[in-house]
Amino acid sequence: MERRKKRRRRLVVLFILAAVMIWIGGCAVSKPLSLSSLMSIGSKPVVNAGTSEQGPQTEAGKNNGNEIIVVGDTGSDNEKPGPGHSSNGEITPNKPDTTEKDKPDPPATEPPDKPVDGAKNKCEKCIALTFDDGPDSRYTTAILDILKEKKVKATFFVVGLQVSKFPEVLKRIDEEGHSIGNHTYNHKDLSKLSKEQILKEMTTADAEIEKAIGYTPTLFRAPYGAVNDALMEIMKEYKRESILWNIDTRDWAGTSVADMQKMIKKQAKPNGIILMHSFGGKKIQNTVDALPGIIDELEGMGYTLVTIEQLE
Ligand code: NI
């Protein structure tokens, strides 16, 4: 009897010990072992840390490439990045992470941007006078005299054929600090030409310009503002900037001096590009006659008259 009792006690103690051991073992693992948890042991934990989708940085260069100022008003607000981050109420575990990661970035990128902004602000009320179709020895030179007297810089989109006749006038435009742009050789409607023909129009004018002033311009203006895909491909390939306008005096059609001054006063706006001509018939005399008043009016309104490159 005594032996049986001892054996029973031993078994009970062993059973209790075994139960305690199992319980302690279970706590150390902290959760019940399962097949899936066993399989993940040894492999690296997957953490959602690699959120490299920092959108704002890649969006920065929106205004690169060929800048086209289209005939008529384009709204001109394309510079603004547009903070329109629409918030959809859903919050996924990744979202707080990315926003937190984005936050430290702006301070790091802001300082280098600031001087550029500062420079832009300096020119926030700038406007550009542009004169097409020259040079010639009559109107272009008269316009140059006025610009010199008023200490104003402008941009001349010149035609190769005219340059071949008046290279010294182009030289004067350049020497007096104005900007020069290619306006083709023959002033044809490029939208009706093949890519090869457009290229020929551009390069033959380039050659004539280079002969006169020693370099080829990067600015380009299509006659009649007529552009097509082939032209835009050329602009891209040859790193040219296609410049149109957003204020049209229609001086070639005979707009009177008073009307020209009135409409410029009414339509003037920051970063405006005013289209006028320095060659193209007797009506261009109105341009010459209106110019001093136009300059005075714009400056009186607080505008700085600049070349195309100085805009923005
Ligand atoms: Ni023209």
mmCIF file of C-alpha atoms and ligand atoms in Angstrom:
data_model
loop_
_atom_site.group_PDB
_atom_site.id
_atom_site.type_symbol
_atom_site.label_atom_id
_atom_site.label_comp_id
_atom_site.label_asym_id
_atom_site.label_seq_id
_atom_site.Cartn_x
_atom_site.Cartn_y
_atom_site.Cartn_z
ATOM 1 C CA MET A 1 0.000 0.000 0.000
ATOM 2 C CA GLU A 2 2.756 2.448 0.991
ATOM 3 C CA ARG A 3 4.641 1.753 -2.280
ATOM 4 C CA ARG A 4 1.546 2.332 -4.375
ATOM 5 C CA LYS A 5 0.931 5.666 -2.637
ATOM 6 C CA LYS A 6 4.568 6.798 -3.220
ATOM 7 C CA ARG A 7 4.349 5.801 -6.875
ATOM 8 C CA ARG A 8 1.111 7.758 -7.278
ATOM 9 C CA ARG A 9 2.645 10.819 -5.596
ATOM 10 C CA ARG A 10 5.687 10.617 -7.884
ATOM 11 C CA LEU A 11 3.447 10.402 -10.926
ATOM 12 C CA VAL A 12 1.394 13.402 -9.739
ATOM 13 C CA VAL A 13 4.591 15.456 -9.108
ATOM 14 C CA LEU A 14 6.001 14.455 -12.495
ATOM 15 C CA PHE A 15 2.709 15.327 -14.162
ATOM 16 C CA ILE A 16 2.639 18.733 -12.430
ATOM 17 C CA LEU A 17 6.294 19.357 -13.374
ATOM 18 C CA ALA A 18 5.598 18.428 -16.966
ATOM 19 C CA ALA A 19 2.549 20.718 -17.034
ATOM 20 C CA VAL A 20 4.604 23.612 -15.597
ATOM 21 C CA MET A 21 7.392 23.033 -18.161
ATOM 22 C CA ILE A 22 4.940 23.062 -21.035
ATOM 23 C CA TRP A 23 3.308 26.228 -19.704
ATOM 24 C CA ILE A 24 6.694 28.040 -19.345
ATOM 25 C CA GLY A 25 7.695 26.943 -22.829
ATOM 26 C CA GLY A 26 4.475 28.318 -24.233
ATOM 27 C CA CYS A 27 5.024 31.749 -22.622
ATOM 28 C CA ALA A 28 8.535 32.105 -24.021
ATOM 29 C CA VAL A 29 7.249 31.778 -27.581
ATOM 30 C CA SER A 30 4.543 34.300 -26.619
ATOM 31 C CA LYS A 31 2.102 32.879 -29.040
ATOM 32 C CA PRO A 32 1.076 29.425 -29.919
ATOM 33 C CA LEU A 33 3.337 27.919 -32.485
ATOM 34 C CA SER A 34 1.745 27.329 -35.800
ATOM 35 C CA LEU A 35 2.972 25.987 -39.073
ATOM 36 C CA SER A 36 3.100 29.399 -40.717
ATOM 37 C CA SER A 37 5.059 31.017 -37.897
ATOM 38 C CA LEU A 38 7.538 28.236 -38.052
ATOM 39 C CA MET A 39 8.065 28.763 -41.763
ATOM 40 C CA SER A 40 8.752 32.479 -41.344
ATOM 41 C CA ILE A 41 11.514 31.899 -38.870
ATOM 42 C CA GLY A 42 14.846 32.652 -40.472
ATOM 43 C CA SER A 43 13.520 34.803 -43.283
ATOM 44 C CA LYS A 44 13.869 38.588 -43.029
ATOM 45 C CA PRO A 45 10.828 40.448 -41.859
ATOM 46 C CA VAL A 46 9.124 42.399 -44.608
ATOM 47 C CA VAL A 47 8.772 46.051 -43.604
ATOM 48 C CA ASN A 48 6.907 48.590 -45.689
ATOM 49 C CA ALA A 49 9.743 51.084 -45.563
ATOM 50 C CA GLY A 50 10.741 51.383 -49.163
ATOM 51 C CA THR A 51 8.282 54.119 -50.093
ATOM 52 C CA SER A 52 10.345 55.717 -52.821
ATOM 53 C CA GLU A 53 7.342 57.277 -54.534
ATOM 54 C CA GLN A 54 8.223 60.836 -53.727
ATOM 55 C CA GLY A 55 6.005 62.292 -56.390
ATOM 56 C CA PRO A 56 6.588 66.016 -55.975
ATOM 57 C CA GLN A 57 10.249 65.738 -56.865
ATOM 58 C CA THR A 58 9.682 64.031 -60.154
ATOM 59 C CA GLU A 59 6.990 66.511 -61.107
ATOM 60 C CA ALA A 60 9.318 69.452 -60.801
ATOM 61 C CA GLY A 61 10.430 69.865 -64.378
ATOM 62 C CA LYS A 62 7.014 70.482 -65.868
ATOM 63 C CA ASN A 63 7.966 73.499 -67.887
ATOM 64 C CA ASN A 64 10.929 71.960 -69.608
ATOM 65 C CA GLY A 65 11.245 71.493 -73.297
ATOM 66 C CA ASN A 66 9.778 73.759 -75.869
ATOM 67 C CA GLU A 67 7.951 76.569 -74.399
ATOM 68 C CA ILE A 68 5.134 77.675 -76.606
ATOM 69 C CA ILE A 69 3.213 80.788 -76.075
ATOM 70 C CA VAL A 70 0.112 80.268 -78.054
ATOM 71 C CA VAL A 71 -1.724 82.922 -79.974
ATOM 72 C CA GLY A 72 -4.418 84.277 -77.758
ATOM 73 C CA ASP A 73 -4.592 84.048 -74.021
ATOM 74 C CA THR A 74 -3.427 80.798 -72.528
ATOM 75 C CA GLY A 75 -4.202 81.506 -68.940
ATOM 76 C CA SER A 76 -0.506 81.863 -68.055
ATOM 77 C CA ASP A 77 -0.863 80.068 -64.750
ATOM 78 C CA ASN A 78 1.055 76.988 -65.819
ATOM 79 C CA GLU A 79 3.951 77.871 -63.556
ATOM 80 C CA LYS A 80 2.097 77.220 -60.383
ATOM 81 C CA PRO A 81 2.573 73.699 -59.101
ATOM 82 C CA GLY A 82 -1.023 73.479 -57.926
ATOM 83 C CA PRO A 83 -1.170 72.143 -54.390
ATOM 84 C CA GLY A 84 -4.383 70.277 -55.125
ATOM 85 C CA HIS A 85 -3.636 67.135 -53.178
ATOM 86 C CA SER A 86 -7.109 65.742 -52.861
ATOM 87 C CA SER A 87 -7.532 63.906 -49.599
ATOM 88 C CA ASN A 88 -9.605 60.805 -49.738
ATOM 89 C CA GLY A 89 -10.529 59.931 -46.182
ATOM 90 C CA GLU A 90 -8.929 56.489 -46.384
ATOM 91 C CA ILE A 91 -5.812 56.107 -44.364
ATOM 92 C CA THR A 92 -3.704 53.153 -45.280
ATOM 93 C CA PRO A 93 -0.765 52.141 -43.106
ATOM 94 C CA ASN A 94 1.648 53.441 -45.753
ATOM 95 C CA LYS A 95 0.236 56.894 -46.046
ATOM 96 C CA PRO A 96 1.432 58.427 -42.779
ATOM 97 C CA ASP A 97 4.851 57.042 -43.630
ATOM 98 C CA THR A 98 5.106 58.732 -47.010
ATOM 99 C CA THR A 99 3.799 62.078 -45.828
ATOM 100 C CA GLU A 100 6.233 62.040 -42.945
ATOM 101 C CA LYS A 101 9.020 61.231 -45.335
ATOM 102 C CA ASP A 102 7.974 63.969 -47.716
ATOM 103 C CA LYS A 103 7.949 66.563 -44.986
ATOM 104 C CA PRO A 104 11.666 66.763 -44.286
ATOM 105 C CA ASP A 105 12.379 66.998 -48.023
ATOM 106 C CA PRO A 106 11.021 70.484 -48.821
ATOM 107 C CA PRO A 107 13.333 72.346 -46.427
ATOM 108 C CA ALA A 108 16.263 70.575 -48.036
ATOM 109 C CA THR A 109 15.255 71.583 -51.557
ATOM 110 C CA GLU A 110 13.872 75.030 -50.813
ATOM 111 C CA PRO A 111 17.049 77.002 -50.230
ATOM 112 C CA PRO A 112 18.585 76.389 -53.676
ATOM 113 C CA ASP A 113 15.250 77.302 -55.255
ATOM 114 C CA LYS A 114 14.935 80.599 -53.489
ATOM 115 C CA PRO A 115 17.439 82.637 -55.458
ATOM 116 C CA VAL A 116 15.640 81.590 -58.638
ATOM 117 C CA ASP A 117 12.337 82.692 -57.175
ATOM 118 C CA GLY A 118 13.922 85.948 -56.146
ATOM 119 C CA ALA A 119 15.168 86.530 -59.657
ATOM 120 C CA LYS A 120 11.721 85.744 -60.987
ATOM 121 C CA ASN A 121 10.127 88.202 -58.639
ATOM 122 C CA LYS A 122 12.377 90.924 -59.930
ATOM 123 C CA CYS A 123 10.819 90.430 -63.327
ATOM 124 C CA GLU A 124 7.276 89.869 -62.211
ATOM 125 C CA LYS A 125 5.949 92.769 -64.262
ATOM 126 C CA CYS A 126 7.928 92.239 -67.430
ATOM 127 C CA ILE A 127 6.688 92.433 -70.974
ATOM 128 C CA ALA A 128 8.444 91.815 -74.290
ATOM 129 C CA LEU A 129 8.263 93.759 -77.516
ATOM 130 C CA THR A 130 8.902 91.583 -80.570
ATOM 131 C CA PHE A 131 9.454 92.734 -84.145
ATOM 132 C CA ASP A 132 9.105 90.292 -87.047
ATOM 133 C CA ASP A 133 10.033 89.990 -90.703
ATOM 134 C CA GLY A 134 13.060 92.321 -90.827
ATOM 135 C CA PRO A 135 15.666 93.440 -91.047
ATOM 136 C CA ASP A 136 15.384 96.260 -93.546
ATOM 137 C CA SER A 137 17.095 99.604 -93.916
ATOM 138 C CA ARG A 138 14.065 101.752 -93.171
ATOM 139 C CA TYR A 139 11.660 100.609 -90.437
ATOM 140 C CA THR A 140 14.031 98.300 -88.577
ATOM 141 C CA THR A 141 16.612 101.044 -88.249
ATOM 142 C CA ALA A 142 13.978 103.576 -87.143
ATOM 143 C CA ILE A 143 12.769 101.125 -84.495
ATOM 144 C CA LEU A 144 16.361 100.577 -83.354
ATOM 145 C CA ASP A 145 16.820 104.344 -82.989
ATOM 146 C CA ILE A 146 13.742 104.607 -80.761
ATOM 147 C CA LEU A 147 14.736 101.603 -78.629
ATOM 148 C CA LYS A 148 18.201 103.094 -78.202
ATOM 149 C CA GLU A 149 16.823 106.457 -77.167
ATOM 150 C CA LYS A 150 14.391 104.876 -74.703
ATOM 151 C CA LYS A 151 17.049 102.432 -73.446
ATOM 152 C CA VAL A 152 14.797 99.468 -74.078
ATOM 153 C CA LYS A 153 15.690 95.966 -75.291
ATOM 154 C CA ALA A 154 13.476 93.971 -77.633
ATOM 155 C CA THR A 155 13.494 90.761 -79.687
ATOM 156 C CA PHE A 156 13.699 90.621 -83.477
ATOM 157 C CA PHE A 157 12.525 87.529 -85.367
ATOM 158 C CA VAL A 158 14.347 87.886 -88.632
ATOM 159 C CA VAL A 159 13.794 86.383 -92.064
ATOM 160 C CA GLY A 160 16.841 84.827 -93.747
ATOM 161 C CA LEU A 161 16.166 86.473 -97.085
ATOM 162 C CA GLN A 162 16.120 89.911 -95.434
ATOM 163 C CA VAL A 163 19.260 89.121 -93.478
ATOM 164 C CA SER A 164 21.029 88.299 -96.731
ATOM 165 C CA LYS A 165 20.115 91.799 -97.984
ATOM 166 C CA PHE A 166 20.768 93.750 -94.770
ATOM 167 C CA PRO A 167 23.356 91.849 -92.733
ATOM 168 C CA GLU A 168 24.698 95.107 -91.257
ATOM 169 C CA VAL A 169 21.289 95.903 -89.761
ATOM 170 C CA LEU A 170 21.200 92.478 -88.098
ATOM 171 C CA LYS A 171 24.676 93.175 -86.803
ATOM 172 C CA ARG A 172 23.421 96.422 -85.311
ATOM 173 C CA ILE A 173 20.467 94.632 -83.650
ATOM 174 C CA ASP A 174 22.935 92.247 -82.053
ATOM 175 C CA GLU A 175 25.458 94.894 -81.038
ATOM 176 C CA GLU A 176 22.795 97.015 -79.381
ATOM 177 C CA GLY A 177 21.871 94.159 -77.066
ATOM 178 C CA HIS A 178 18.599 92.984 -78.539
ATOM 179 C CA SER A 179 17.644 89.332 -78.906
ATOM 180 C CA ILE A 180 17.434 87.650 -82.270
ATOM 181 C CA GLY A 181 15.244 84.766 -83.351
ATOM 182 C CA ASN A 182 14.984 82.711 -86.531
ATOM 183 C CA HIS A 183 11.799 83.438 -88.526
ATOM 184 C CA THR A 184 12.661 81.081 -91.442
ATOM 185 C CA TYR A 185 14.297 81.957 -94.747
ATOM 186 C CA ASN A 186 11.295 82.614 -96.990
ATOM 187 C CA HIS A 187 8.485 83.270 -94.514
ATOM 188 C CA LYS A 188 6.411 80.320 -95.693
ATOM 189 C CA ASP A 189 3.527 78.682 -93.862
ATOM 190 C CA LEU A 190 5.435 75.807 -92.288
ATOM 191 C CA SER A 191 2.304 73.840 -91.426
ATOM 192 C CA LYS A 192 2.003 73.048 -95.135
ATOM 193 C CA LEU A 193 5.579 71.847 -95.508
ATOM 194 C CA SER A 194 7.287 68.490 -94.943
ATOM 195 C CA LYS A 195 9.793 68.039 -92.156
ATOM 196 C CA GLU A 196 12.655 68.258 -94.655
ATOM 197 C CA GLN A 197 11.302 71.477 -96.141
ATOM 198 C CA ILE A 198 10.792 73.008 -92.686
ATOM 199 C CA LEU A 199 14.316 72.034 -91.739
ATOM 200 C CA LYS A 200 15.647 73.675 -94.879
ATOM 201 C CA GLU A 201 13.735 76.885 -94.084
ATOM 202 C CA MET A 202 15.271 76.923 -90.634
ATOM 203 C CA THR A 203 18.846 75.969 -91.465
ATOM 204 C CA THR A 204 19.215 78.292 -94.448
ATOM 205 C CA ALA A 205 18.072 81.200 -92.257
ATOM 206 C CA ASP A 206 20.460 79.984 -89.531
ATOM 207 C CA ALA A 207 23.338 80.101 -92.001
ATOM 208 C CA GLU A 208 22.505 83.649 -93.082
ATOM 209 C CA ILE A 209 22.193 84.823 -89.479
ATOM 210 C CA GLU A 210 25.446 83.153 -88.499
ATOM 211 C CA LYS A 211 27.234 84.776 -91.426
ATOM 212 C CA ALA A 212 26.124 88.196 -90.136
ATOM 213 C CA ILE A 213 26.552 87.863 -86.364
ATOM 214 C CA GLY A 214 28.608 84.718 -85.806
ATOM 215 C CA TYR A 215 26.038 82.532 -84.075
ATOM 216 C CA THR A 216 22.691 80.860 -84.625
ATOM 217 C CA PRO A 217 19.806 81.797 -82.361
ATOM 218 C CA THR A 218 17.854 79.341 -80.232
ATOM 219 C CA LEU A 219 14.625 81.306 -80.468
ATOM 220 C CA PHE A 220 12.332 80.472 -83.357
ATOM 221 C CA ARG A 221 9.020 81.890 -84.460
ATOM 222 C CA ALA A 222 6.914 80.180 -87.102
ATOM 223 C CA PRO A 223 5.499 82.573 -89.718
ATOM 224 C CA TYR A 224 1.777 83.199 -89.098
ATOM 225 C CA GLY A 225 2.154 81.251 -85.865
ATOM 226 C CA ALA A 226 1.494 78.157 -87.966
ATOM 227 C CA VAL A 227 3.012 75.138 -86.251
ATOM 228 C CA ASN A 228 2.604 71.413 -86.838
ATOM 229 C CA ASP A 229 3.972 68.198 -85.375
ATOM 230 C CA ALA A 230 6.941 68.088 -87.750
ATOM 231 C CA LEU A 231 7.979 71.575 -86.675
ATOM 232 C CA MET A 232 7.668 70.713 -83.004
ATOM 233 C CA GLU A 233 9.834 67.628 -83.558
ATOM 234 C CA ILE A 234 12.482 69.837 -85.128
ATOM 235 C CA MET A 235 12.251 72.291 -82.234
ATOM 236 C CA LYS A 236 12.920 69.436 -79.849
ATOM 237 C CA GLU A 237 15.670 67.803 -81.884
ATOM 238 C CA TYR A 238 17.524 71.048 -82.473
ATOM 239 C CA LYS A 239 16.827 72.421 -78.985
ATOM 240 C CA ARG A 240 15.009 75.464 -80.291
ATOM 241 C CA GLU A 241 12.374 77.402 -78.460
ATOM 242 C CA SER A 242 9.196 78.059 -80.386
ATOM 243 C CA ILE A 243 7.939 81.480 -79.397
ATOM 244 C CA LEU A 244 4.582 82.829 -80.440
ATOM 245 C CA TRP A 245 2.796 85.784 -78.835
ATOM 246 C CA ASN A 246 -0.192 86.713 -76.714
ATOM 247 C CA ILE A 247 -0.759 90.356 -77.676
ATOM 248 C CA ASP A 248 -1.238 91.005 -81.395
ATOM 249 C CA THR A 249 -1.138 94.606 -82.629
ATOM 250 C CA ARG A 250 -2.085 93.585 -86.188
ATOM 251 C CA ASP A 251 0.177 96.410 -87.288
ATOM 252 C CA TRP A 252 0.678 94.708 -90.670
ATOM 253 C CA ALA A 253 -3.055 95.183 -91.323
ATOM 254 C CA GLY A 254 -2.832 98.932 -90.765
ATOM 255 C CA THR A 255 -3.885 99.392 -87.143
ATOM 256 C CA SER A 256 -3.737 103.126 -86.426
ATOM 257 C CA VAL A 257 -1.219 104.604 -83.995
ATOM 258 C CA ALA A 258 -3.971 105.498 -81.503
ATOM 259 C CA ASP A 259 -5.611 102.050 -81.722
ATOM 260 C CA MET A 260 -2.274 100.286 -81.301
ATOM 261 C CA GLN A 261 -1.465 102.280 -78.182
ATOM 262 C CA LYS A 262 -4.971 101.802 -76.801
ATOM 263 C CA MET A 263 -5.033 98.037 -77.320
ATOM 264 C CA ILE A 264 -1.593 97.513 -75.821
ATOM 265 C CA LYS A 265 -2.589 99.535 -72.769
ATOM 266 C CA LYS A 266 -5.699 97.389 -72.432
ATOM 267 C CA GLN A 267 -4.079 93.994 -73.064
ATOM 268 C CA ALA A 268 -0.751 94.480 -71.288
ATOM 269 C CA LYS A 269 -0.026 91.799 -68.720
ATOM 270 C CA PRO A 270 3.012 90.352 -66.962
ATOM 271 C CA ASN A 271 4.961 88.038 -69.294
ATOM 272 C CA GLY A 272 3.075 89.428 -72.243
ATOM 273 C CA ILE A 273 4.637 89.039 -75.676
ATOM 274 C CA ILE A 274 3.636 91.817 -78.035
ATOM 275 C CA LEU A 275 3.729 91.086 -81.761
ATOM 276 C CA MET A 276 4.768 93.902 -84.081
ATOM 277 C CA HIS A 277 6.719 94.063 -87.334
ATOM 278 C CA SER A 278 9.834 95.866 -88.488
ATOM 279 C CA PHE A 279 9.264 95.173 -92.176
ATOM 280 C CA GLY A 280 6.310 94.425 -94.445
ATOM 281 C CA GLY A 281 5.012 97.462 -96.306
ATOM 282 C CA LYS A 282 4.120 101.062 -95.712
ATOM 283 C CA LYS A 283 1.750 100.279 -92.838
ATOM 284 C CA ILE A 284 4.745 99.512 -90.645
ATOM 285 C CA GLN A 285 5.265 103.277 -90.406
ATOM 286 C CA ASN A 286 2.420 103.208 -87.857
ATOM 287 C CA THR A 287 4.494 100.837 -85.733
ATOM 288 C CA VAL A 288 7.405 103.261 -85.803
ATOM 289 C CA ASP A 289 5.133 106.185 -84.958
ATOM 290 C CA ALA A 290 3.321 104.343 -82.157
ATOM 291 C CA LEU A 291 6.429 102.877 -80.537
ATOM 292 C CA PRO A 292 7.581 105.819 -78.369
ATOM 293 C CA GLY A 293 4.076 106.194 -76.904
ATOM 294 C CA ILE A 294 3.757 102.429 -76.359
ATOM 295 C CA ILE A 295 7.049 102.323 -74.452
ATOM 296 C CA ASP A 296 6.093 105.343 -72.319
ATOM 297 C CA GLU A 297 2.664 103.902 -71.582
ATOM 298 C CA LEU A 298 3.985 100.473 -70.558
ATOM 299 C CA GLU A 299 6.708 101.946 -68.385
ATOM 300 C CA GLY A 300 4.153 104.278 -66.848
ATOM 301 C CA MET A 301 2.105 101.213 -65.928
ATOM 302 C CA GLY A 302 5.143 99.809 -64.125
ATOM 303 C CA TYR A 303 6.287 97.343 -66.772
ATOM 304 C CA THR A 304 9.905 96.515 -67.491
ATOM 305 C CA LEU A 305 10.489 95.936 -71.178
ATOM 306 C CA VAL A 306 12.689 92.915 -71.705
ATOM 307 C CA THR A 307 13.844 90.418 -74.315
ATOM 308 C CA ILE A 308 12.138 87.030 -74.628
ATOM 309 C CA GLU A 309 14.949 85.298 -72.697
ATOM 310 C CA GLN A 310 14.421 87.642 -69.779
ATOM 311 C CA LEU A 311 10.731 86.838 -69.445
ATOM 312 C CA GLU A 312 9.528 84.819 -66.411
HETATM 313 NI NI NI B 1 6.289 87.056 -89.956
#
